[in-house]
CSV table of C-alpha atoms in Angstrom, one decimal:
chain,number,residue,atom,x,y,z
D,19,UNK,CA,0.0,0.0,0.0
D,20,UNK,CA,1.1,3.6,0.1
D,21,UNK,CA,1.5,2.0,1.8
D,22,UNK,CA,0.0,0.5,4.8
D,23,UNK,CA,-1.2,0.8,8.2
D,24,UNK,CA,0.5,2.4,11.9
D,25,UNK,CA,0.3,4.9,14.8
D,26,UNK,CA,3.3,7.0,16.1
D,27,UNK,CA,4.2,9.9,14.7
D,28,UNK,CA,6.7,13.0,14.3
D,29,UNK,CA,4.0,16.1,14.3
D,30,UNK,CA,5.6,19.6,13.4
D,31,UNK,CA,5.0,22.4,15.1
D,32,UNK,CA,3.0,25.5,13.8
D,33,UNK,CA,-0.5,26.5,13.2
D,34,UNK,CA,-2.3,24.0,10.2
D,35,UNK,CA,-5.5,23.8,9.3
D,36,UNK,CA,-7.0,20.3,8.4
D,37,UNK,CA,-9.1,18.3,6.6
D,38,UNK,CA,-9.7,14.5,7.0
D,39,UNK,CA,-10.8,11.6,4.7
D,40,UNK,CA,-12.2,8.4,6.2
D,41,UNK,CA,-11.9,4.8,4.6
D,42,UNK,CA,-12.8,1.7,5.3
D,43,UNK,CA,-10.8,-1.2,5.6
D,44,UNK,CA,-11.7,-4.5,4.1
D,45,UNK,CA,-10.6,-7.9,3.9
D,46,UNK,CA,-13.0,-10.8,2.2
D,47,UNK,CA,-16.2,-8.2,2.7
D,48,UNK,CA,-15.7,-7.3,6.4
D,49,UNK,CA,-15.0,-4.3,7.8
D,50,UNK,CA,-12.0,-4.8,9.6
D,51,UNK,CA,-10.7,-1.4,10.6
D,52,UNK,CA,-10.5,2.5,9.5
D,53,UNK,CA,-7.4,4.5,7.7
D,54,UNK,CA,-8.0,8.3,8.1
D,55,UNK,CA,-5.6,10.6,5.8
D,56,UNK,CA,-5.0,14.2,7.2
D,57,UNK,CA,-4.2,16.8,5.0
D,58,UNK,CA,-2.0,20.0,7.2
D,59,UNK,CA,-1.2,22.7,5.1
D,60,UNK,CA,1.2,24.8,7.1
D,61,UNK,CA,2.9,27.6,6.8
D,62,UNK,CA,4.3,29.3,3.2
D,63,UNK,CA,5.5,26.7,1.2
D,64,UNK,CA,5.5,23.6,3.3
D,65,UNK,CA,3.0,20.9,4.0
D,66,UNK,CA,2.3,17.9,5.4
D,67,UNK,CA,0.5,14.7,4.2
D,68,UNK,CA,-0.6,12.2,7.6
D,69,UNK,CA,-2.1,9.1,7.5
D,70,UNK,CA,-2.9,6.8,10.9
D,71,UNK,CA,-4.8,3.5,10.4
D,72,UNK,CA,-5.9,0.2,12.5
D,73,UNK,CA,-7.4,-2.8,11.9
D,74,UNK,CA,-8.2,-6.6,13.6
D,75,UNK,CA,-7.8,-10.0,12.4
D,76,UNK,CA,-8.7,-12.4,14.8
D,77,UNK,CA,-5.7,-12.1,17.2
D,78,UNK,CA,-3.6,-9.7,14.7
D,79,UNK,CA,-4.0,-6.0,15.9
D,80,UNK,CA,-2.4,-3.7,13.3
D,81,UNK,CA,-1.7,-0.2,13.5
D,82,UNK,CA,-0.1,1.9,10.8
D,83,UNK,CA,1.2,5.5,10.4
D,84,UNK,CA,3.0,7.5,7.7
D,85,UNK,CA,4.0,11.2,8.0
D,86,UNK,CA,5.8,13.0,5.4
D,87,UNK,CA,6.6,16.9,4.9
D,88,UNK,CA,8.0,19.2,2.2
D,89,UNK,CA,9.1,22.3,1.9
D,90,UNK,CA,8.7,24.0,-1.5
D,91,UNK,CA,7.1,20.7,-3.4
D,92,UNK,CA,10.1,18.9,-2.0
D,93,UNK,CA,10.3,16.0,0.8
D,94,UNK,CA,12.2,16.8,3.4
D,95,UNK,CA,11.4,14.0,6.2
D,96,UNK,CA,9.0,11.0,6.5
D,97,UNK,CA,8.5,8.4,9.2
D,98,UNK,CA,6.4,5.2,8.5
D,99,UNK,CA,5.6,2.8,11.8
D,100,UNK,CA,3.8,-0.2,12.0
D,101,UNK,CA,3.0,-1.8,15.0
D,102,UNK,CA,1.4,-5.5,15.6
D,103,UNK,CA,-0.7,-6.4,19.0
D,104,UNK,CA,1.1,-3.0,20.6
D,105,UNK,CA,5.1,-3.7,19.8
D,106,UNK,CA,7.1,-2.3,16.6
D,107,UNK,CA,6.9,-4.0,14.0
D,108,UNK,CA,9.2,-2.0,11.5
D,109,UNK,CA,9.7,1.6,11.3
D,110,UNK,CA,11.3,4.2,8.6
D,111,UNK,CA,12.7,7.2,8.8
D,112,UNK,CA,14.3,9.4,5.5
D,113,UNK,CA,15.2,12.8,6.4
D,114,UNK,CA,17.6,15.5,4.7
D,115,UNK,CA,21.3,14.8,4.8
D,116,UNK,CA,24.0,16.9,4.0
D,117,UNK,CA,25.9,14.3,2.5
D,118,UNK,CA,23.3,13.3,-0.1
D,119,UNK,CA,19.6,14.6,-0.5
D,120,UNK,CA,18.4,11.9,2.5
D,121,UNK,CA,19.4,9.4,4.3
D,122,UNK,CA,17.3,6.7,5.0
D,123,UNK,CA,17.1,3.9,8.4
D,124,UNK,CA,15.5,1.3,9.6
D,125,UNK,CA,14.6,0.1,12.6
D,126,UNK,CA,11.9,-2.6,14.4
D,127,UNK,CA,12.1,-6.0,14.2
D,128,UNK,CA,12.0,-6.0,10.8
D,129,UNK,CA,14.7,-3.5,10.6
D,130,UNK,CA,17.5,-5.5,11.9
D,131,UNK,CA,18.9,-6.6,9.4
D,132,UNK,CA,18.6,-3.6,7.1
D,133,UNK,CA,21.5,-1.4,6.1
D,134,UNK,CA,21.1,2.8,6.0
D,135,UNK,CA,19.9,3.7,2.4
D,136,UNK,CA,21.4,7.1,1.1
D,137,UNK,CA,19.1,8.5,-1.7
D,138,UNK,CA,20.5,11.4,-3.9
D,139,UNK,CA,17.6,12.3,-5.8
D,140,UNK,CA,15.3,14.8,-4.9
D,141,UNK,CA,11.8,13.3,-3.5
D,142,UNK,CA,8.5,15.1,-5.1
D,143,UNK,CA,5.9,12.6,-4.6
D,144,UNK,CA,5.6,9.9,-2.2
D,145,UNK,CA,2.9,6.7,-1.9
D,146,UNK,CA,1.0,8.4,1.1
D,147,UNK,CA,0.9,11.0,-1.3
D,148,UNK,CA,-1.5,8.9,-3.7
D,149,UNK,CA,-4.0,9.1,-1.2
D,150,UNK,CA,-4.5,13.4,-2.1
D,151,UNK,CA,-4.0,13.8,-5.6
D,152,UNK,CA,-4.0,11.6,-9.0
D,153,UNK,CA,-0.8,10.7,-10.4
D,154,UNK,CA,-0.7,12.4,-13.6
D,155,UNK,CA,2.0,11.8,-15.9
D,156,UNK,CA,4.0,10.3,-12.6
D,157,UNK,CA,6.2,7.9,-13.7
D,158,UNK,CA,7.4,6.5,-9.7
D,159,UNK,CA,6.7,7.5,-6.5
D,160,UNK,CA,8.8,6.9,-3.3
D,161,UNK,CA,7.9,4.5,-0.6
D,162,UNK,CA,8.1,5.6,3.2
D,163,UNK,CA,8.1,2.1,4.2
D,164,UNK,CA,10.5,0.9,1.9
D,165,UNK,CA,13.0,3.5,1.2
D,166,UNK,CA,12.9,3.1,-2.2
D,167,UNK,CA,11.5,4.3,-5.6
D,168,UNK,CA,8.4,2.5,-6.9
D,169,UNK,CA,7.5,2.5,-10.4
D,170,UNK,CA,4.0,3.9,-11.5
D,171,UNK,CA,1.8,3.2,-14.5
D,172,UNK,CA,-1.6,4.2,-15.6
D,173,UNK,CA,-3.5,0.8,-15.7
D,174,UNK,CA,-6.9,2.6,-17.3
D,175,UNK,CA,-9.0,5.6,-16.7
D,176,UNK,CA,-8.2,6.8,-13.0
D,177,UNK,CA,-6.6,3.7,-12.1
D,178,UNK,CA,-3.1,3.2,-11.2
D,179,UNK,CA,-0.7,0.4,-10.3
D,180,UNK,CA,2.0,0.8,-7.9
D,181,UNK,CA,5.3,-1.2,-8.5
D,182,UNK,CA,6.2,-2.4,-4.8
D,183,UNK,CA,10.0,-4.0,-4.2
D,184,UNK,CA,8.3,-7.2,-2.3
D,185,UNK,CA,7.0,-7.9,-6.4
D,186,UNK,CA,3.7,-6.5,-5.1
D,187,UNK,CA,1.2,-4.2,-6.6
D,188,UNK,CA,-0.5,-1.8,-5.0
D,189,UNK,CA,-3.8,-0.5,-7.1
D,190,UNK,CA,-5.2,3.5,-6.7
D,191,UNK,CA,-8.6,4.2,-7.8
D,192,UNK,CA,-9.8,7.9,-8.6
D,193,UNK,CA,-13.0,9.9,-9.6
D,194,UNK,CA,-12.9,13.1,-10.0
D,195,UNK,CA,-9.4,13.8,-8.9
D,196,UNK,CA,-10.3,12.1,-5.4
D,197,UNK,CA,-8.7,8.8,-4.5
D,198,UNK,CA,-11.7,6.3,-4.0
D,199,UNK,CA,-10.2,2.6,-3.2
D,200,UNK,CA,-6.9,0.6,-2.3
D,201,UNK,CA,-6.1,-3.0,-3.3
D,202,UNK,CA,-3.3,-3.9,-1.6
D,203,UNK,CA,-1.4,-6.6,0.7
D,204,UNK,CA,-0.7,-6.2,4.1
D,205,UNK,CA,1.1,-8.9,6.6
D,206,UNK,CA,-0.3,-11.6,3.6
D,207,UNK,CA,-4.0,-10.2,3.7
D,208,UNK,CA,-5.3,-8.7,0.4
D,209,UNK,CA,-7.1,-5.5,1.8
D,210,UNK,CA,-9.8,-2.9,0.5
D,211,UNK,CA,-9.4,0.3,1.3
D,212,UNK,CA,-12.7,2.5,0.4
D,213,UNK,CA,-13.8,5.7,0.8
D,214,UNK,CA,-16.7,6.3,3.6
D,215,UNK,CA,-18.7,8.9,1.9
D,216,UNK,CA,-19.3,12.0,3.7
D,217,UNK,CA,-17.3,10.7,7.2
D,218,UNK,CA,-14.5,13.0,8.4
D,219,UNK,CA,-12.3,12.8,11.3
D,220,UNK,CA,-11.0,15.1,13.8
D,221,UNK,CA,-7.0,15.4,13.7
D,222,UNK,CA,-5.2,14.6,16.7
């Protein structure tokens, strides 16, 4: 998925004004849990894109979070955390180096065994991104979880596929501009991700 589903997250400081998006989560029909996307517009020239989700499978408790800010159209940090039955699961952070344009680490228990990525390309669009605008004429997208560029191709009208490195593919559905549904696979379950017309959240 853009990702994918967490809690914990880096907030910045400042006055933002905000506007939520509710979907439902589903797995074989059921509702299994909610992902709300927050959209913080801060000051001049930066903003911030803020996902939070959870969700239930039997005795599988989920949560997932992605955070990721820019500064004049370009990324400058992004944390992803995913947390099973209330322990870390994995967690990324990429933030601006001075070395190269990020550096990127991982950490978790699925993070031991991963070296520090250094990325020296600047970072326009991200998968959490998907969920607030239509990728048109995007040709990849980076991944928060990841730490890595993902292909993107237009599959039909307002339909996208996402290119993940596991060899999965995530699928974005629009109308209108607005991102509708999300097929993709998390922890082995193929999930839904729909749009709950007319809910809103408050931000945290």
């Amino acid at each position: 998925m853009s990702c994918y589903i967490l809690g914990m997250l880096l907030l910045l400081a400042g006055p933002v004004c905000s506007q939520t998006n509710v979907y439902d989560i589903i797995l074989a029909g059921r509702t299994i849990g909610s992902l709300r996307v927050f959209d913080d517009k801060g000051e001049a020239n930066t903003e911030t894109h803020r996902i939070e989700s959870d969700f239930k499978v039997l005795f599988y408790k989920g949560k997932y979070s992605t955070q990721t800010s820019y500064v004049q159209g370009k990324l400058v940090s992004a944390v992803c955390a995913h947390l099973v039955n209330g322990d870390l699961k994995e967690k990324t952070q990429t933030k601006s180096a001075a070395k190269s344009l990020y550096e990127v680490w991982f950490s978790g228990e699925d993070g031991k065994e991963k070296p520090k990525i250094e990325i020296d390309e600047p970072i326009l669009s991200t998968i959490t991104g998907l969920y607030y605008k239509e990728p048109v004429n995007l040709s990849e997208v980076y991944s928060e979880r990841y730490g890595r560029m993902c292909g993107i191709k237009k599959l039909s009208e307002g339909k996208y596929g996402v290119a993940l490195p596991d060899g999965k593919q995530g699928v974005y559905l629009y109308k209108n501009g607005l991102c509708r549904e999300v097929n993709t696979d998390l922890a082995g379950f193929k999930l839904r991700i729909v749009l709950k017309e007319g809910a809103t959240a408050k931000a945290r």
